[in-house]
PDB file of C-alpha atoms in Angstrom:
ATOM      1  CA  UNK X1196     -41.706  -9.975-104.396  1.00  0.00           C
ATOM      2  CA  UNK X1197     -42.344  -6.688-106.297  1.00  0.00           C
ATOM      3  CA  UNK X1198     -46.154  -7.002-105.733  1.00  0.00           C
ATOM      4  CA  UNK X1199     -45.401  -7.361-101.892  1.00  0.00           C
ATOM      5  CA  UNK X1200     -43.259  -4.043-101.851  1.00  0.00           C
ATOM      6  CA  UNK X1201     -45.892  -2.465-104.114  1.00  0.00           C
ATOM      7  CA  UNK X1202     -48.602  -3.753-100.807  1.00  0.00           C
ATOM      8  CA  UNK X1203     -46.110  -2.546 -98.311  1.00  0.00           C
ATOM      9  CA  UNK X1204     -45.558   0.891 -99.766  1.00  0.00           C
ATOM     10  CA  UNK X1205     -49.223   1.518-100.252  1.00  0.00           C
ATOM     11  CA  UNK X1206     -49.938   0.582 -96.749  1.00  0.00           C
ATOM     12  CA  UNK X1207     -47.334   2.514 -95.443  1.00  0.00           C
ATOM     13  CA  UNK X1208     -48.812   5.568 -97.379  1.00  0.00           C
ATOM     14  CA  UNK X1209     -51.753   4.970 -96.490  1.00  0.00           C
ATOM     15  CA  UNK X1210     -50.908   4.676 -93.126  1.00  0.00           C
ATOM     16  CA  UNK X1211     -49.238   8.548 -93.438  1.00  0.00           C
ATOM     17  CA  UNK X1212     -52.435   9.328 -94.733  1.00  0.00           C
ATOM     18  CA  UNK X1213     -54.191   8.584 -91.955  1.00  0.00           C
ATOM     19  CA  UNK X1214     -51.987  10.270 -89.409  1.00  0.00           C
ATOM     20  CA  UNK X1215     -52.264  13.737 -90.956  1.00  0.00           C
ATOM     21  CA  UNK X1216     -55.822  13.372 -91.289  1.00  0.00           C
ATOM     22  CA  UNK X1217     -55.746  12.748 -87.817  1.00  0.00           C
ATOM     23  CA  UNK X1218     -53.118  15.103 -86.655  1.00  0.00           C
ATOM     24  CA  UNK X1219     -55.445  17.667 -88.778  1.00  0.00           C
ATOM     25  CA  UNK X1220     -58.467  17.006 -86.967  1.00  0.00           C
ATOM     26  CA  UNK X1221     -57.059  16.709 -83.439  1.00  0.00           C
ATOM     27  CA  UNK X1222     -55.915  20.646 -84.440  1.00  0.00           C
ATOM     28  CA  UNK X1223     -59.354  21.521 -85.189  1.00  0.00           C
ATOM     29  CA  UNK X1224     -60.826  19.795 -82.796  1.00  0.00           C
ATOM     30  CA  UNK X1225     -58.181  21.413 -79.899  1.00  0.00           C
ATOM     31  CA  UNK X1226     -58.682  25.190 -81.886  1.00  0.00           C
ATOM     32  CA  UNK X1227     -62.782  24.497 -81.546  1.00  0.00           C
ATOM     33  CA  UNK X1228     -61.748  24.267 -77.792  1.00  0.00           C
ATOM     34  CA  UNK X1229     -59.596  27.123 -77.657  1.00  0.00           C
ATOM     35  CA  UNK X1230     -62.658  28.960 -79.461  1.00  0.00           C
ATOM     36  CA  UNK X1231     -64.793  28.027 -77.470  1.00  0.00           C
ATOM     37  CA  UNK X1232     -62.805  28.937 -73.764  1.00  0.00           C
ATOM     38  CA  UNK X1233     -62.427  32.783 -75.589  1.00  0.00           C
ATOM     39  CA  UNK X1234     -66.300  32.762 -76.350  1.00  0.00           C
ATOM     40  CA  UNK X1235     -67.016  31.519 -72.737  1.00  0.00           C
ATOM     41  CA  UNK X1236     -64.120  34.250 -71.388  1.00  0.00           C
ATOM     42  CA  UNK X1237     -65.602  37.174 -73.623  1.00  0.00           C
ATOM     43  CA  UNK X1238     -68.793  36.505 -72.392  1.00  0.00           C
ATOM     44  CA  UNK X1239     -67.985  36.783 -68.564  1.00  0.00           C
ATOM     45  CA  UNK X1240     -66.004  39.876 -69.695  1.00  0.00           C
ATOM     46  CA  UNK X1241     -69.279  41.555 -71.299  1.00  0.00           C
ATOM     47  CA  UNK X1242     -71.689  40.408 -67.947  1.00  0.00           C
ATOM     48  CA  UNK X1243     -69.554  42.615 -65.772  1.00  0.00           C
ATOM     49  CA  UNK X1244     -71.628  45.344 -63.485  1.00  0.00           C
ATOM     50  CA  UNK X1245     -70.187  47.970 -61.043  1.00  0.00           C
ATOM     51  CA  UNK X1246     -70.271  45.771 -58.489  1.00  0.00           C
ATOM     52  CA  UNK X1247     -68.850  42.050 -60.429  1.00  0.00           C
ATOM     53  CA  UNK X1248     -70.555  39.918 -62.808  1.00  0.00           C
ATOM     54  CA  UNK X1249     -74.616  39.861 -64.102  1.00  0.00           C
ATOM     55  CA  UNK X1250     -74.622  36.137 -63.692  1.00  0.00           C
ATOM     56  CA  UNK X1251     -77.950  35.108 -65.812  1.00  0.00           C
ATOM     57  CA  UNK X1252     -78.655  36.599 -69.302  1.00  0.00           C
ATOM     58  CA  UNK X1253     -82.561  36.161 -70.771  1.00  0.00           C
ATOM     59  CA  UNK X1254     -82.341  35.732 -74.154  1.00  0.00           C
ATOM     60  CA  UNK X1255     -85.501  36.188 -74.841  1.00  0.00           C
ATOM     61  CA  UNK X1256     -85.807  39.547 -73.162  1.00  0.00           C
ATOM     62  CA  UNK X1257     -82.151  40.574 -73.866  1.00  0.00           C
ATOM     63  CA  UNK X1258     -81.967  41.701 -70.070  1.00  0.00           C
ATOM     64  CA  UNK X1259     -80.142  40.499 -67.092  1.00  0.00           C
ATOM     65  CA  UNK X1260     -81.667  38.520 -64.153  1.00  0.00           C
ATOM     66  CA  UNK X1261     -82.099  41.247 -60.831  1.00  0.00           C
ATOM     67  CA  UNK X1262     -81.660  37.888 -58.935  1.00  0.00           C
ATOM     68  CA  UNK X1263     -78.123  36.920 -57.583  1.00  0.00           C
ATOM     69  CA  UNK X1264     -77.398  33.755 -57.524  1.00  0.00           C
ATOM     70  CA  UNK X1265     -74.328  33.562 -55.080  1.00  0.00           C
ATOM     71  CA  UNK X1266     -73.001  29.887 -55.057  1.00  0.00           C
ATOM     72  CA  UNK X1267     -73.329  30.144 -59.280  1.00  0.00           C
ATOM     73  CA  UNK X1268     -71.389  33.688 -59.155  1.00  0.00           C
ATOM     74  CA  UNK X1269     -68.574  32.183 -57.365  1.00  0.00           C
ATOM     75  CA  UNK X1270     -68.450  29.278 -59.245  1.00  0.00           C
ATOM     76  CA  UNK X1271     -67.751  31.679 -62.033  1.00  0.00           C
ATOM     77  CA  UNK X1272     -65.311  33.452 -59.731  1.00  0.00           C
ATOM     78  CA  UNK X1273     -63.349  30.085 -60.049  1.00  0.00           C
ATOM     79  CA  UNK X1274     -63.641  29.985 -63.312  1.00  0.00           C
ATOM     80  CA  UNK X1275     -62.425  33.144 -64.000  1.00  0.00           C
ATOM     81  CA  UNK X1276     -59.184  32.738 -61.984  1.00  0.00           C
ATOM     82  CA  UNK X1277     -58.843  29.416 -63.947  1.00  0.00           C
ATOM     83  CA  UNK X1278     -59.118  30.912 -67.124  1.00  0.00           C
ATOM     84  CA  UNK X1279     -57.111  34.247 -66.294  1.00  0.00           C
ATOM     85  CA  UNK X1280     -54.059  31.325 -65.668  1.00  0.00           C
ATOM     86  CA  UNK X1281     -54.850  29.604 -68.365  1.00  0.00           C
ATOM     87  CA  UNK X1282     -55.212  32.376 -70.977  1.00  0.00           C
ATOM     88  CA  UNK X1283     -52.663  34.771 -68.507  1.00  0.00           C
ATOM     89  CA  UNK X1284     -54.809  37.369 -70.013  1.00  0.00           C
ATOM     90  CA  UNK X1285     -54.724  40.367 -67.671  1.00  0.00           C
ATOM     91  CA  UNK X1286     -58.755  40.914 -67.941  1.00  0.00           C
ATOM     92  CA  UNK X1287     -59.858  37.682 -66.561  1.00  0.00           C
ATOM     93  CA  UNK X1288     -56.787  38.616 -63.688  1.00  0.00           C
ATOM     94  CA  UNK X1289     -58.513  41.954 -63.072  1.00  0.00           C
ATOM     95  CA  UNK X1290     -62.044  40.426 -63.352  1.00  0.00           C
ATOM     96  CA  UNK X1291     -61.535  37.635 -60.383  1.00  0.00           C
ATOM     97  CA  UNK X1292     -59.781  40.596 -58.085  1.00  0.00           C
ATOM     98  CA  UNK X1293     -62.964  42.496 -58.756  1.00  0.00           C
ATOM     99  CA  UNK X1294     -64.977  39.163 -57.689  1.00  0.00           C
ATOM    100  CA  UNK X1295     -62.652  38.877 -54.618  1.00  0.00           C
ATOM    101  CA  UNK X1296     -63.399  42.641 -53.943  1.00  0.00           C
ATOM    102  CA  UNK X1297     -67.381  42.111 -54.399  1.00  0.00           C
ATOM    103  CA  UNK X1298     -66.925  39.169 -52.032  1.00  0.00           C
ATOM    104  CA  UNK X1299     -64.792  40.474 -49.337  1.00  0.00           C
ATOM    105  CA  UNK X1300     -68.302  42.176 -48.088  1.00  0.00           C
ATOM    106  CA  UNK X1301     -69.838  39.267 -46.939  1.00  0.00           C
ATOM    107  CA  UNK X1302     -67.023  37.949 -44.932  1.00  0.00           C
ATOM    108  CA  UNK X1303     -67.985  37.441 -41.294  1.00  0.00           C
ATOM    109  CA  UNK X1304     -65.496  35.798 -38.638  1.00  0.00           C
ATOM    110  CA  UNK X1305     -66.505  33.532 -36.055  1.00  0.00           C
ATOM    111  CA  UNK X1306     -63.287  34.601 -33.113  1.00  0.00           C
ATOM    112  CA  UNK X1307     -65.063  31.627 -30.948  1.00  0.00           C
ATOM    113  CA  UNK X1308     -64.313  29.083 -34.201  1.00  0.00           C
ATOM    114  CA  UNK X1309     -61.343  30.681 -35.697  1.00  0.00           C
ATOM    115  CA  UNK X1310     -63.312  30.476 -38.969  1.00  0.00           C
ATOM    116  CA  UNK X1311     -64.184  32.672 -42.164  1.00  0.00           C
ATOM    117  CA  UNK X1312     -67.475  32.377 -43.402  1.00  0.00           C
ATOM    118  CA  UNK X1313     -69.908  34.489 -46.020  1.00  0.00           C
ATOM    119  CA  UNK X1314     -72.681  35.497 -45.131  1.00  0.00           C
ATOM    120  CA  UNK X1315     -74.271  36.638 -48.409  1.00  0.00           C
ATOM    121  CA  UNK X1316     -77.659  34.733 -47.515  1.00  0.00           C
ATOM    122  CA  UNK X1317     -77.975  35.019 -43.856  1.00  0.00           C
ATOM    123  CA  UNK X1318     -80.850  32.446 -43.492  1.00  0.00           C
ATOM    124  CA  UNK X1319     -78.935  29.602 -45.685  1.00  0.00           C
ATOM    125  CA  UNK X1320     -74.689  30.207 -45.446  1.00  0.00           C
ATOM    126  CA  UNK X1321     -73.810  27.462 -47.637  1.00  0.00           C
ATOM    127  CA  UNK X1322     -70.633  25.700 -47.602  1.00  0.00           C
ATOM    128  CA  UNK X1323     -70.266  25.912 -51.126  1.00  0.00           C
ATOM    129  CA  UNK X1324     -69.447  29.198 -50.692  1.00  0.00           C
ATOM    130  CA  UNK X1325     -66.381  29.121 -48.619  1.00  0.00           C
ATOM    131  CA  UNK X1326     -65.416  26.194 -51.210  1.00  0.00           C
ATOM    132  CA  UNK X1327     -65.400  27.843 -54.208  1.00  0.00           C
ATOM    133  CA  UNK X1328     -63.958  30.644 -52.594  1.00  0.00           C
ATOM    134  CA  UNK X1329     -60.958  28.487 -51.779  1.00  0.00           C
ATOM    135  CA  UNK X1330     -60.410  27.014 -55.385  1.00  0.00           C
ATOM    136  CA  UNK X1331     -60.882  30.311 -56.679  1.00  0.00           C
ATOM    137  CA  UNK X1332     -58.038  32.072 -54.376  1.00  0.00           C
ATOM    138  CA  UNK X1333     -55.991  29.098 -55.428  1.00  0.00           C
ATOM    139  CA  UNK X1334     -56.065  30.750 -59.089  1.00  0.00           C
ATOM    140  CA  UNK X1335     -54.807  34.290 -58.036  1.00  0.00           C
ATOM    141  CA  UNK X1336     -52.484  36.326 -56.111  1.00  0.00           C
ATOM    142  CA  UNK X1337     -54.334  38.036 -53.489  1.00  0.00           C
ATOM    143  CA  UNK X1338     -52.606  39.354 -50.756  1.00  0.00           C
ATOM    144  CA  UNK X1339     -54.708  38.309 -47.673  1.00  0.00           C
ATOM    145  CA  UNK X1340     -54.824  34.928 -49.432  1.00  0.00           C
ATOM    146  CA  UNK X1341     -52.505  33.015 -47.666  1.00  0.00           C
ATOM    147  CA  UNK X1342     -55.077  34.203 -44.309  1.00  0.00           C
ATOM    148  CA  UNK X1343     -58.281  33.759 -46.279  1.00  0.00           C
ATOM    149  CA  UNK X1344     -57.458  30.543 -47.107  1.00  0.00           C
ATOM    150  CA  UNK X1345     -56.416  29.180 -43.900  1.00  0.00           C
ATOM    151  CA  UNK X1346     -59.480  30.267 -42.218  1.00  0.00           C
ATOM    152  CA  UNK X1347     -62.209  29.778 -44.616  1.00  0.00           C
ATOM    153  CA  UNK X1348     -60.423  25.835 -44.850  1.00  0.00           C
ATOM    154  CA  UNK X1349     -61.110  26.057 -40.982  1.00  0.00           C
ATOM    155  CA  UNK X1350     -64.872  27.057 -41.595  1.00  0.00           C
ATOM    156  CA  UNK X1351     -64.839  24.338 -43.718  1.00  0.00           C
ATOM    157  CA  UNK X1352     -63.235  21.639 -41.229  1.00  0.00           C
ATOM    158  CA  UNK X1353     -66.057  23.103 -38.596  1.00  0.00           C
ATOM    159  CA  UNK X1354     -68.646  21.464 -40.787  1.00  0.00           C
ATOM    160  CA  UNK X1355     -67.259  18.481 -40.418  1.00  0.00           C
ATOM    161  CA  UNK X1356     -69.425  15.929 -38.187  1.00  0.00           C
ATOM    162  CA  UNK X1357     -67.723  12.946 -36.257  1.00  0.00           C
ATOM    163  CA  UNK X1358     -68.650  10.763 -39.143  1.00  0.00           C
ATOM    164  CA  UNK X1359     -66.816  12.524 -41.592  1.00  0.00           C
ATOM    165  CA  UNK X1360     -70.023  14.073 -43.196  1.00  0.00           C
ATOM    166  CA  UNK X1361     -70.070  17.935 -44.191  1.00  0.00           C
ATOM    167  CA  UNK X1362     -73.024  19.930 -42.837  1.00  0.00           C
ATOM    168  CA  UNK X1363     -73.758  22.018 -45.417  1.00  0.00           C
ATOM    169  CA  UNK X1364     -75.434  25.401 -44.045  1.00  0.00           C
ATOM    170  CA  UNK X1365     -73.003  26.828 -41.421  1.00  0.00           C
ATOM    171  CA  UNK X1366     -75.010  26.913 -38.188  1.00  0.00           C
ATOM    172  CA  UNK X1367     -77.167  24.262 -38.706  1.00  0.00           C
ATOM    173  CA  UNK X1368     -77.878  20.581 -38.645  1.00  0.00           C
ATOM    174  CA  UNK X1369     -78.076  20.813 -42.476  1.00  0.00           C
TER     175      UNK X1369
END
């Protein structure tokens, strides 16, 4: 009986043992994370310009692409407003109002369709756009978003074909 307590207790401690080892490394594996969202925030934060964000960095040249690459930028956009809730750090907040701003430009509204659109790339007006536009305004307080959102959703519902299929350049069979 005593060697069956002795087998019980060591099991039992080394069943403790195992669930702070584990608790430990789920903590360092959740603060890698954490490290890892600030890196990725503090980098967006440095690739500002006057106008919003420097989206591709060379490495190699230690210069920033000329190129915009507008479906990428607002994907960051969206980002940003995720990780300005997430982190409620007042930066990221100010960054994706100054993406909103940079984007308001291209807005162009179809009266005929009741529709939102941006028209950054006038010979390809992706979809995407208005899309990421819509997940990012669902991040922040904006106060035209209630508006933008309703009629960029409609630009989005105007893609729609019969079969349920998205076109995806506005204003074309695409």
């Amino acid at each position: 009986p005593m060697r069956n307590v002795l087998i019980v207790l060591i099991i039992f401690l080394l069943a403790i043992c195992i669930s702070v080892s584990l608790f430990v490394w789920e903590k360092k594996l959740e603060n890698k994370y954490a490290e890892a969202i600030q890196l990725g925030g503090e980098w967006l934060l440095n690739a500002q310009d006057e106008s919003f964000l420097r989206y591709k960095y060379d490495l190699k040249t230690g210069e920033y692409s000329i190129f915009q690459h507008p479906l990428r930028e607002l994907g960051a956009l969206w980002s940003i407003g995720k990780l300005a809730k997430y982190s409620g750090d007042v930066r990221y907040a100010d960054l994706a109002q100054k993406g909103i701003r940079y984007f308001e430009q291209f807005f162009k509204v179809d009266t005929k369709n009741d529709f939102i659109y941006l028209n950054i790339a006038p010979e390809e007006i992706k979809l995407g756009y208005s899309a990421f536009l819509i997940l990012s305004l669902l991040e922040i307080d904006h106060a035209q978003k209630d508006y933008y959102l309703e009629k960029l959703a409609n630009g989005i519902l105007y893609q729609q074909n019969k079969d349920g299929a998205f076109r995806t350049l506005f204003y074309s069979d695409e």
